[in-house]
Amino acid sequence: MAYLKFELSAFSLMNLPTREQSGVLIVSVSGRVDHLASEEFSLAIEPILQNCRQGALPVLLDFSGVEYISSAGLRVLMLASRRAKAERGVFAVAALQPLVQEVFAISRFNLIMPCYVSIEAACKVLGS
Amino acid sequence: MSKAGALALFRSGGGRGLPLILLAAALLALFHIEATPLANLRAVHFDRYQQQMPRNREDEPVIVVGIDSQSLAMHGQWPWSRDLIAGLVRHVLAGKPLAVGVDIVFAEKDRHSPEILAERLPAIPRSALLALPDPDRTLASALDSGPTALAIVGLDNVLPGSKQPSRPLPIFGVADDLERALPSFPSALASRDMLETAASGEGLINASPDRYRSNAEGGVLRRVPSIGLVEHQPFLSLPLEMVRLALGGDAVVVAEPSSQGMQAIRIGDYRLPTQPNGELLLHFGRASSNYYLSAADVLAGVHPPEMFASRFVIIGFNSTGLQDRIITPLGESLPGIDIHAQVIESLLSGIALQRPFWMATLELVVLALVGLLLIAGTPVVRPSLAIAGFMAFATLIVGAGYWAFHLGRWLFDGLSIALLLVPVFASLIVNRLVAADAERRRTREQLRVSREDTARVEGELNAARRIQMGLLPDPAALFASEKRFEVAALLESARAVGGDFYDCQMLDERRLCLAVGDVSGKGVPASLFMAIAKTLTGTATRRESDLAQAMREIETELARENPEGLFVTAFVAVIDVDSGVMTYACAGHDAPVLVRAGSCLRIDTASIGGPPLCALGDYPYAVASLQLEPGDLLCLFTDGLTEASDGRSQLGERGLGAVLGKAAANNLQALAEQLRDQVRHFEAGIPPADDLTLLLFRWRGTINAS
């Protein structure tokens, strides 16, 4: 497993371990993506987004470790998804915990970005 | 000088300008110390060394035979006839002393010489008188019978009766440059030729009390000459001449030269360090009367002659009225002849105080180094440490003086150095304290400004909060006379301003619009977007009878200027309050709860719900409708309610249902407050993470339609 460590701002403690599986770049996100953490999340995901474009590996966020996501966290996802779309890249999320799944359901985020039940399911669709 | 000017001087050179100037002044003062009051202080300080550590006087190699009051009472007024002095000398010489010094100048003929008597007593035959023994001759004969030294007094001017003494040092080479450094007299007061010839040698008895004496009593004698020149002829001081005679008269006398003049006097194997001008800095011992004998007792033969064997004997005055008294650094008032005794003792033990020419240079270097160290160090260490350090330095320097004196009778003036450092250090520490005070003031000022800023921001936030709350309608006032339904609302921001909003307004006579929204994020950014979203919701629903179309319009307008990518979740319902038909649209918002006949239902938004407004920008929102029954209670809320946390878990929908089921109040506003209280109770003191909004609606049914 390769860890990409990013030079983030001093307060940032969020690391996003990445791995490649079946031609998909899988980014593991964990913890509470609340109002405060969303800023770190936004900074941490920035370098990944820079490589999310047409022809590059599809990016899949592994949300199995995410316990909670606030509207600020959703906004980071929305902006990221919007950027990926502009570059014709693929940006998706998978393996939502029930509480997060409920938030996604209420806010209809499945309409904003592709959501998959599991990593395997996602890889089947996205992988090469 | 103005206060600002003084401060500028203090602060110049990083607060080191003034101390450097003061250090330079201190160095100048130390260099020219003789011109400052410090010279007296230094002399007293050096005296203190001697008082603490006086010279040990265990041996008593010198006996003083004093012509004291008892002698005068017994043998009559001074001057005595010289045959009496001769008797005294003979008594002493009978004991075979090492040398005898006579601290008296016999310059004129004795009053009892036959010639003078013949002139004064013409009645007596001159031949008879001339047959009498001549007292001068008697004294000369006595002096001739042993090693004796007579006194001479160097004179600055040629006086009547003064002459060139005839017994200079037999073997002594004086270099020209050294000669200039030594005390030199054009003439002297000496004894009659006959006596000079009879004696073995002559010695100077000039004393040199310190300069600043106001009178003979006040002057402290610290230094005595060792050697002087009378008309270029060298003469030792009387006590040193006595030692020379004791050594056999052919002992070599050497004045050791240094670059500044003279550094020591050597007589035979004895040596004493001197000042460049040949003066001895005497190390005084405590006086005692043990070695003082009365001339009367000696003449009467009270003491056995053996007493004088192998001793130095000084004959001189020790009587009130005749003697010259001096004050020693030990604070003792002694007859002048005691100094001769102390000089002999000093030479025999080789002990004199040492202050070579380089000592002044050493003091300057120490002052400069310690001063620079203070100037370098004080501004960068804590003031308490700086003060402790200075005290340590001062103690060390003064202590070094005592230590040097103890070690080798060196005279090192630590006190003046320490005193001269005081102004330097004081200016440094004052500057330090001034700077600290300024820093404290600055900090206080910054704190005040920051408090004012905070207060201003708070004030502005409060104003913003009032304006934001003012945007929200008051249902109690709006629908005060309404019979068909009740509405109650409650909005509490987690911060001063928030991103939640609600709306309730009559679109026309029958249609009531209810809306709840939640902008992503919190605080001021969310609140600005909230104001737009709330306003747009109001206008779009009023203008557009089709709710789905109104939703699309809202999204289009909001998305038009949204560089920050904010979005809004919203639930909007239009209710025909006559028929009870509710049309609703949902943009990513929590589905409202419908309390019907005591049970809680969720409004079905699954089929028509869309993403939050602005998330996609062009989502075709759809609407659904349902038929309300009389007594139905509709509860619109934001996630501040369901996501309220007690630190471990969230209240959730089930919690909301429980809370709603328990709520008993009939009055909607009271119910809303009860719900809010129960949420806060659940949170158990944890500050709310999100804004909380509640909008309650109860439909009473088609009462007035009938």
PDB file of N, CA and C in Angstrom, chain B residues 79 125 159 219 244 318 347 416 499 501 576 683:
ATOM      1  N   PRO B  79      67.363  72.515  73.650  1.00  0.00           N
ATOM      2  CA  PRO B  79      68.314  71.432  73.361  1.00  0.00           C
ATOM      3  C   PRO B  79      69.268  71.159  74.516  1.00  0.00           C
ATOM      4  N   PRO B 125      87.618  84.360  83.042  1.00  0.00           N
ATOM      5  CA  PRO B 125      88.781  84.415  82.137  1.00  0.00           C
ATOM      6  C   PRO B 125      88.595  83.485  80.947  1.00  0.00           C
ATOM      7  N   LEU B 159      68.858  77.681  52.271  1.00  0.00           N
ATOM      8  CA  LEU B 159      68.534  78.536  53.421  1.00  0.00           C
ATOM      9  C   LEU B 159      69.810  78.921  54.127  1.00  0.00           C
ATOM     10  N   GLY B 219      47.221  64.611  57.801  1.00  0.00           N
ATOM     11  CA  GLY B 219      47.861  63.823  56.767  1.00  0.00           C
ATOM     12  C   GLY B 219      48.177  62.418  57.234  1.00  0.00           C
ATOM     13  N   ARG B 244      72.631  49.761  56.090  1.00  0.00           N
ATOM     14  CA  ARG B 244      73.869  49.696  55.296  1.00  0.00           C
ATOM     15  C   ARG B 244      75.090  49.653  56.223  1.00  0.00           C
ATOM     16  N   ASN B 318      60.583  61.901  71.581  1.00  0.00           N
ATOM     17  CA  ASN B 318      59.314  61.229  71.844  1.00  0.00           C
ATOM     18  C   ASN B 318      58.624  61.983  72.964  1.00  0.00           C
ATOM     19  N   LEU B 347      62.545  46.389  55.576  1.00  0.00           N
ATOM     20  CA  LEU B 347      63.676  45.984  54.740  1.00  0.00           C
ATOM     21  C   LEU B 347      64.180  44.611  55.166  1.00  0.00           C
ATOM     22  N   SER B 416      37.361  51.197  43.205  1.00  0.00           N
ATOM     23  CA  SER B 416      37.109  52.257  42.222  1.00  0.00           C
ATOM     24  C   SER B 416      36.503  51.676  40.952  1.00  0.00           C
ATOM     25  N   GLY B 499     -26.909  29.802   8.670  1.00  0.00           N
ATOM     26  CA  GLY B 499     -27.312  29.539   7.288  1.00  0.00           C
ATOM     27  C   GLY B 499     -28.709  28.940   7.162  1.00  0.00           C
ATOM     28  N   PHE B 501     -32.870  29.020   7.320  1.00  0.00           N
ATOM     29  CA  PHE B 501     -33.962  30.005   7.188  1.00  0.00           C
ATOM     30  C   PHE B 501     -35.305  29.288   7.117  1.00  0.00           C
ATOM     31  N   ASP B 576     -53.115  24.551   0.320  1.00  0.00           N
ATOM     32  CA  ASP B 576     -54.442  25.186   0.175  1.00  0.00           C
ATOM     33  C   ASP B 576     -55.128  25.026   1.525  1.00  0.00           C
ATOM     34  N   GLU B 683     -28.522  17.432  24.276  1.00  0.00           N
ATOM     35  CA  GLU B 683     -27.117  17.824  24.024  1.00  0.00           C
ATOM     36  C   GLU B 683     -26.313  17.928  25.317  1.00  0.00           C
TER      37      GLU B 683
END
